[in-house]
mmCIF file of C-alpha atoms in Angstrom:
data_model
loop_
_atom_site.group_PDB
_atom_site.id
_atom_site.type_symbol
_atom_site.label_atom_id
_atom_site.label_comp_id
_atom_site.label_asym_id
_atom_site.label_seq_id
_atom_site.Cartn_x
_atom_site.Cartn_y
_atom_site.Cartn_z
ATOM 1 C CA UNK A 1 0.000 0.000 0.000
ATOM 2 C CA UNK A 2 0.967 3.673 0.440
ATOM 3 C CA UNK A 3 2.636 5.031 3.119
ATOM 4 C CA UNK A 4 4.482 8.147 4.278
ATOM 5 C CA UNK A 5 6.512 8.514 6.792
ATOM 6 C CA UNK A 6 8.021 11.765 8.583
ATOM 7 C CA UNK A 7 9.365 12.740 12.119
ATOM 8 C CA UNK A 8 7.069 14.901 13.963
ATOM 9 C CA UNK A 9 9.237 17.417 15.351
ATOM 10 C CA UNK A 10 12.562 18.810 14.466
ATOM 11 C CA UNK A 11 14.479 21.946 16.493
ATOM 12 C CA UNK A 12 17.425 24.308 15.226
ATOM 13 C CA UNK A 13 19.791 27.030 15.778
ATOM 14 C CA UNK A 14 19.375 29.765 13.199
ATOM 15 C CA UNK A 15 21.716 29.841 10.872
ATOM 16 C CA UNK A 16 22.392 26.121 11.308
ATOM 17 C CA UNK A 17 20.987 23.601 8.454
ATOM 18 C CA UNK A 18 17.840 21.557 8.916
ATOM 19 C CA UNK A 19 17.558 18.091 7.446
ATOM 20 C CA UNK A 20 13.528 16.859 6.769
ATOM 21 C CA UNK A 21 13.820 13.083 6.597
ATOM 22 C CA UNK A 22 11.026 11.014 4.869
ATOM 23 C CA UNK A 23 10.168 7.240 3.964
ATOM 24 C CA UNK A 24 7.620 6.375 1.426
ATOM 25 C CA UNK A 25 6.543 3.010 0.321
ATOM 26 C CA UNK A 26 5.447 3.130 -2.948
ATOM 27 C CA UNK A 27 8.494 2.482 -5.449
ATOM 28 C CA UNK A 28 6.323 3.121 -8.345
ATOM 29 C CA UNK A 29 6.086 6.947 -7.526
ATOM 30 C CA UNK A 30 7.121 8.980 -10.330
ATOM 31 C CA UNK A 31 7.176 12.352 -8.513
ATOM 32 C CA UNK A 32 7.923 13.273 -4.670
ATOM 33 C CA UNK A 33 7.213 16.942 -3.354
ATOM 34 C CA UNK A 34 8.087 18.982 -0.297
ATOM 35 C CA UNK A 35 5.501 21.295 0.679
ATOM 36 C CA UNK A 36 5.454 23.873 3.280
ATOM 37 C CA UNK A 37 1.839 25.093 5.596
ATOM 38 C CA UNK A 38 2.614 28.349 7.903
ATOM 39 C CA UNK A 39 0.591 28.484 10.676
ATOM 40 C CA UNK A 40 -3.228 29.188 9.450
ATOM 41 C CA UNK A 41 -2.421 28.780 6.128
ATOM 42 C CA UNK A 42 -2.351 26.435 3.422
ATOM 43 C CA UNK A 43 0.330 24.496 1.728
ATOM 44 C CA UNK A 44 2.987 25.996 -0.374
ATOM 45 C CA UNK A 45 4.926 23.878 -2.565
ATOM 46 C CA UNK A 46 8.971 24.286 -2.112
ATOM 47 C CA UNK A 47 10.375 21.745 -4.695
ATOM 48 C CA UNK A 48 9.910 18.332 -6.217
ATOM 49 C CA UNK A 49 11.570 15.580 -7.556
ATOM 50 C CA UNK A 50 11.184 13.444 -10.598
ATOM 51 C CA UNK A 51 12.213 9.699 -9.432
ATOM 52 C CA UNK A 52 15.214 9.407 -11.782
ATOM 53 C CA UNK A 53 17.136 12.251 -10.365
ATOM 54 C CA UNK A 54 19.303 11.364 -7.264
ATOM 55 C CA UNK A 55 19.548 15.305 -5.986
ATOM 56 C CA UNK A 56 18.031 18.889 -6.564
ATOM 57 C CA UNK A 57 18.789 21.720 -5.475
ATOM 58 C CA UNK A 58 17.194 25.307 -5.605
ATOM 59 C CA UNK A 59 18.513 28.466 -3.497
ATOM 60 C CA UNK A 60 19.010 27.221 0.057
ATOM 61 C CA UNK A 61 17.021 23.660 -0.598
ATOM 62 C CA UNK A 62 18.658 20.716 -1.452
ATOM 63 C CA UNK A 63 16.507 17.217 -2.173
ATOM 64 C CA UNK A 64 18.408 13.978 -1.903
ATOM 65 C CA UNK A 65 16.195 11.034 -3.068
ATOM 66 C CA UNK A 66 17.240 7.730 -2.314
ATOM 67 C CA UNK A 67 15.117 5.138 -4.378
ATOM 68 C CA UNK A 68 16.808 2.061 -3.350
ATOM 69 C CA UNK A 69 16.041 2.568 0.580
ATOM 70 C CA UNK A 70 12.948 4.660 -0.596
ATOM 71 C CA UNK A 71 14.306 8.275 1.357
ATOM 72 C CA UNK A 72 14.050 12.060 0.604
ATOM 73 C CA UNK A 73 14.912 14.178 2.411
ATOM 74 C CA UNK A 74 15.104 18.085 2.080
ATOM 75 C CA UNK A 75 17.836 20.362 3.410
ATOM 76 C CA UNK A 76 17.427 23.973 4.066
ATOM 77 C CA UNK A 77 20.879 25.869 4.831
ATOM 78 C CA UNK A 78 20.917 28.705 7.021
ATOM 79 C CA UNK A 79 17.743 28.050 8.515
ATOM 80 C CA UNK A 80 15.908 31.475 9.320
ATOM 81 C CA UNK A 81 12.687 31.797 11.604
ATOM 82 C CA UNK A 82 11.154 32.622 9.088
ATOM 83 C CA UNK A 83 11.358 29.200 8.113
ATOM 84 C CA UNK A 84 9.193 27.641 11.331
ATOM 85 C CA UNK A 85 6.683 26.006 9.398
ATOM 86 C CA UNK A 86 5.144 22.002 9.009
ATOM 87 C CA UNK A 87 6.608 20.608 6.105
ATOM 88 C CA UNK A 88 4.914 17.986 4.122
ATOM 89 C CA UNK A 89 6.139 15.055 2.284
ATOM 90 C CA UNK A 90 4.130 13.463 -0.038
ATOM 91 C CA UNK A 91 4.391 11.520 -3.122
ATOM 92 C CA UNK A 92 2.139 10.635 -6.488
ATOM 93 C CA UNK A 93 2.324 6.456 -6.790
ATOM 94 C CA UNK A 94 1.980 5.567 -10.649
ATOM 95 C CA UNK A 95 -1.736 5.221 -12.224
ATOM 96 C CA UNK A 96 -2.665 7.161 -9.442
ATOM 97 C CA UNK A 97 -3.082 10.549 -11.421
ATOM 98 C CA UNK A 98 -3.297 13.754 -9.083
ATOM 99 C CA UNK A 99 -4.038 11.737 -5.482
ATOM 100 C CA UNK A 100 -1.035 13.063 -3.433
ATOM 101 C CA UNK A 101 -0.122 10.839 -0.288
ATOM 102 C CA UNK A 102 0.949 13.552 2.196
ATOM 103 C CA UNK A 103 2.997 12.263 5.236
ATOM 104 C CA UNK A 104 2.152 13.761 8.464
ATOM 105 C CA UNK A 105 4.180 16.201 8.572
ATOM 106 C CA UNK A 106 7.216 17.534 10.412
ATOM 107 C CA UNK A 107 7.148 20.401 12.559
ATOM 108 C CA UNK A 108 10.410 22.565 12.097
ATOM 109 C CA UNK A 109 11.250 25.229 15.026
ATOM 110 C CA UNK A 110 13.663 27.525 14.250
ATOM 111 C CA UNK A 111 15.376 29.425 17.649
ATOM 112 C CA UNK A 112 17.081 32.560 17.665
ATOM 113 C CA UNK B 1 -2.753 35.469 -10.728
ATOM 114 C CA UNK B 2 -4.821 35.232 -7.443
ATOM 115 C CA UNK B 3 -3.738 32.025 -6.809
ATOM 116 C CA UNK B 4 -7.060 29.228 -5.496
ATOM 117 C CA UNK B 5 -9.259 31.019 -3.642
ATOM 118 C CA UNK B 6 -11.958 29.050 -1.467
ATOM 119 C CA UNK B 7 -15.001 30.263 0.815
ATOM 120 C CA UNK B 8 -15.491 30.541 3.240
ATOM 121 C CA UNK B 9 -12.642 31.079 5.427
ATOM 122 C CA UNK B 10 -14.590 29.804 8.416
ATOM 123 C CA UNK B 11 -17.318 27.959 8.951
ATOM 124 C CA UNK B 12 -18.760 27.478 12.599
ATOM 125 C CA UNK B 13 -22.463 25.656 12.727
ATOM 126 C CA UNK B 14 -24.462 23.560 14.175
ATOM 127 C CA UNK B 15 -24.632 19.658 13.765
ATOM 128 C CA UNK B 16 -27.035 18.418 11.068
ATOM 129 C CA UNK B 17 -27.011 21.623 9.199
ATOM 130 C CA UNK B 18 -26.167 21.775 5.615
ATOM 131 C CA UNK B 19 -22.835 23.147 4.810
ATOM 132 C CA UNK B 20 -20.989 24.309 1.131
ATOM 133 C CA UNK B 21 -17.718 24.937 0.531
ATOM 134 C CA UNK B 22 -16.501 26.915 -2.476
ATOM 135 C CA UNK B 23 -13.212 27.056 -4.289
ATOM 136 C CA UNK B 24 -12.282 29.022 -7.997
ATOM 137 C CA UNK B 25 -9.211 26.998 -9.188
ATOM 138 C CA UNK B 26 -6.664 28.705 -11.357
ATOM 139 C CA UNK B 27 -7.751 30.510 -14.155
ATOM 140 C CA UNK B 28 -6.392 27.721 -16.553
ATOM 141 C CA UNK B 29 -6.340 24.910 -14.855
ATOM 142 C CA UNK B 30 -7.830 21.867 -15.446
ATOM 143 C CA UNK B 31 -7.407 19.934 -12.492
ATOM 144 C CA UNK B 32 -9.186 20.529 -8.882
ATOM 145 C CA UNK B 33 -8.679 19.072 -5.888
ATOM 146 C CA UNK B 34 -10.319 18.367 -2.555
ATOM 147 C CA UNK B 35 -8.637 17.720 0.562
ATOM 148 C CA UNK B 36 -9.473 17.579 4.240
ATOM 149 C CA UNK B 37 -6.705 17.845 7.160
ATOM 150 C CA UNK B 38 -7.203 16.482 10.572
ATOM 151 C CA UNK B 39 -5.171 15.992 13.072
ATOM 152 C CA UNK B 40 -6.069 12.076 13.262
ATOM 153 C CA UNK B 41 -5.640 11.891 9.823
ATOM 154 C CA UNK B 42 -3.548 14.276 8.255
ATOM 155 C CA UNK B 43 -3.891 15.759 5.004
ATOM 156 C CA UNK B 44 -6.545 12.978 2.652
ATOM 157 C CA UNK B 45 -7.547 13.597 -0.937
ATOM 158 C CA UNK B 46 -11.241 12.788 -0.778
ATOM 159 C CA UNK B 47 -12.363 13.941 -4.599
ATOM 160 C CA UNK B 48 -10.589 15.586 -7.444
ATOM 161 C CA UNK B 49 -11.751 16.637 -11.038
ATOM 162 C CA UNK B 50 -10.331 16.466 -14.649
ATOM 163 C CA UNK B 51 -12.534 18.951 -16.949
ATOM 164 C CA UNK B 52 -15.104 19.505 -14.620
ATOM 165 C CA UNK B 53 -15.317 15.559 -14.516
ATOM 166 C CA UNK B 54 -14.986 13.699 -11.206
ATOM 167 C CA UNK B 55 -11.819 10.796 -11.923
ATOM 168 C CA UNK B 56 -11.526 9.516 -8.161
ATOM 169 C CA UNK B 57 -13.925 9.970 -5.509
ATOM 170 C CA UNK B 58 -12.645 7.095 -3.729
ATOM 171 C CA UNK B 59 -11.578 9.425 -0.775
ATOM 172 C CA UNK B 60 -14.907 10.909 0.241
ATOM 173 C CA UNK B 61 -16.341 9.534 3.201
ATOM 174 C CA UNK B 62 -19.986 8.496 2.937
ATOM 175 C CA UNK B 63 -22.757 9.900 0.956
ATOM 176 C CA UNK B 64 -23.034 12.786 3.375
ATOM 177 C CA UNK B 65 -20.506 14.363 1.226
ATOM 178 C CA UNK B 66 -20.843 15.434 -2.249
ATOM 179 C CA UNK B 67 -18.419 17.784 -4.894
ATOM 180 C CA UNK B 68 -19.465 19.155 -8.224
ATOM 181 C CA UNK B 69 -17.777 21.579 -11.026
ATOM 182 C CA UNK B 70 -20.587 22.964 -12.549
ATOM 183 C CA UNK B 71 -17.832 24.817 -14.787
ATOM 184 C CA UNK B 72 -13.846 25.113 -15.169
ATOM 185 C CA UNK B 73 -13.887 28.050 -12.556
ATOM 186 C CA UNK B 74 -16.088 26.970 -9.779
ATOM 187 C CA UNK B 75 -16.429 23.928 -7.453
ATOM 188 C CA UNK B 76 -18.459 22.895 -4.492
ATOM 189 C CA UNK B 77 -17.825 20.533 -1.604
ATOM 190 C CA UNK B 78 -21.353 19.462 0.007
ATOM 191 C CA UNK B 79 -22.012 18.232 3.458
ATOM 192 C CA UNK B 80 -25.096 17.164 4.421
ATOM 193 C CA UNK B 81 -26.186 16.535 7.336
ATOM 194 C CA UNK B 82 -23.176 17.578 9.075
ATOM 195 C CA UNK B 83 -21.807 16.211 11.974
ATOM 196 C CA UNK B 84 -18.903 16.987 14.971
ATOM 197 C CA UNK B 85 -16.330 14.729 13.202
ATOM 198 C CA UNK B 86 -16.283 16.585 10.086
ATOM 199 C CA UNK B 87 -14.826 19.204 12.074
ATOM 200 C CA UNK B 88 -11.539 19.914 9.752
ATOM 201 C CA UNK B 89 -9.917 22.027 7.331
ATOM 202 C CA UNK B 90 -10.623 21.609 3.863
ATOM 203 C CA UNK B 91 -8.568 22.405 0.829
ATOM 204 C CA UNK B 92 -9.103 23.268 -2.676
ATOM 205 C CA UNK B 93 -5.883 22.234 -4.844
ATOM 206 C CA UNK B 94 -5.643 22.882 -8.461
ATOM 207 C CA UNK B 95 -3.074 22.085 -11.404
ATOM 208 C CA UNK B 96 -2.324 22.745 -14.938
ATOM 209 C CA UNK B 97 -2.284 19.213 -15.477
ATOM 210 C CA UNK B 98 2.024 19.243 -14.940
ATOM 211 C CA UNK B 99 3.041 17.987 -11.514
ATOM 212 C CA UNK B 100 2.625 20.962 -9.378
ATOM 213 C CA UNK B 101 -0.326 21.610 -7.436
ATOM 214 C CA UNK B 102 -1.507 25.202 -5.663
ATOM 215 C CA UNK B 103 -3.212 25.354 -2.683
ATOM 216 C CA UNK B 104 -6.114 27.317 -1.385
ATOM 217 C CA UNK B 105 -6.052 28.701 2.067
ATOM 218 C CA UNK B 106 -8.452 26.820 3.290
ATOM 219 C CA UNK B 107 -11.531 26.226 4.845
ATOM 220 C CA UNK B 108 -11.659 26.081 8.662
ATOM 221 C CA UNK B 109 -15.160 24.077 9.330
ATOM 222 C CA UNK B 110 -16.426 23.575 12.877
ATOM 223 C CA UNK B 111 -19.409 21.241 13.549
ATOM 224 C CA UNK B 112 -20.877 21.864 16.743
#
């Protein structure tokens, strides 16, 4: 079936770099997206990866997919507050058109 | 572009009352989403749409819940009779039919 996987909580100096780990199921998946939901709002998507690339990176985000041991993860360097947020994993299995499969988020705390 | 845009932003009432959502996708777009985030359950696609079309409905609850697209630039979610659990927020997505896929802000629903 499909599954995705996230820590809940993660906690960082500012300025220091955050790693977002996640674990999906489906091997099928053609596409795997970060989004990020602010407080009160909705979901913003950062980046995504198409399942034959091993790494992308935009601005301060970098995506490492792993598709052997089914892992992405998403790096932000010098993590701002601005960057407290939930941050969604969540994947697109194959046949499965549009129907994302969020994970359950991680909760990112940036301190001063 | 102002980006999905969904109605309304709250919605507190009263159990077994009839409640509508509204979303306008992007202008363009020919995909639309619904989603519903709990905390039990996360973030669940319950319908989406392809050309005003319903593809995969699969996600919707029971028949208390029902979605239409009367036209490429408006969509309803339905609930009727309401009830306490389907307390959530609710999210209109929608998508050029490429892999990205924008976010409303969301529809805060109480059921009391």
């Amino acid at each position: 079936g499909e599954d995705v996987e996230q820590s809940l909580f993660l906690s960082v100096r500012e300025g220091d770099s955050s790693v977002i780990n996640c674990t999906y199921t489906d091997s099928s998946s053609t596409y795997l997206y970060w989004y990020k939901q602010e407080p009160g709002a909705g979901l913003q998507l950062l980046t995504y990866i198409f399942s034959n690339m091993d790494m992308k990176q935009d601005q301060r985000l970098t995506v490492l997919l792993n598709k052997k041991d089914k892992h992405l993860s998403l790096r932000i360097a010098d993590t701002q507050t601005g960057d407290s947020a939930i941050y969604f994993c969540a994947e697109i299995p194959f046949g499965q058109g549009g129907k994302l499969i969020f994970g359950q988020g991680t909760e990112l705390s940036v301190k001063p | 572009d102002a980006g999905v845009i969904q109605s309304p932003r709250h919605e507190v009432t009263e159990m077994g009352q009839e409640v509508t959502l509204r979303c306008k996708p992007i202008s363009g777009h020919d995909y639309l989403f619904w989603y519903r985030q709990t905390m039990m359950r996360g973030l669940e696609l319950l319908i989406y749409f392809n050309n005003n079309v319903p593809i995969d409905d699969s996600g919707m609850p029971e028949d208390r819940f029902s979605a239409k697209m009367p036209n490429a630039s408006f969509s309803t979610l339905k609930i009727q009779p309401s009830e306490p659990r389907d307390s959530a927020v609710y999210f209109c997505a929608s998508s050029g039919g490429g892999n990205e896929q924008f976010f409303g802000p969301g529809t805060r629903l109480t059921v009391l």
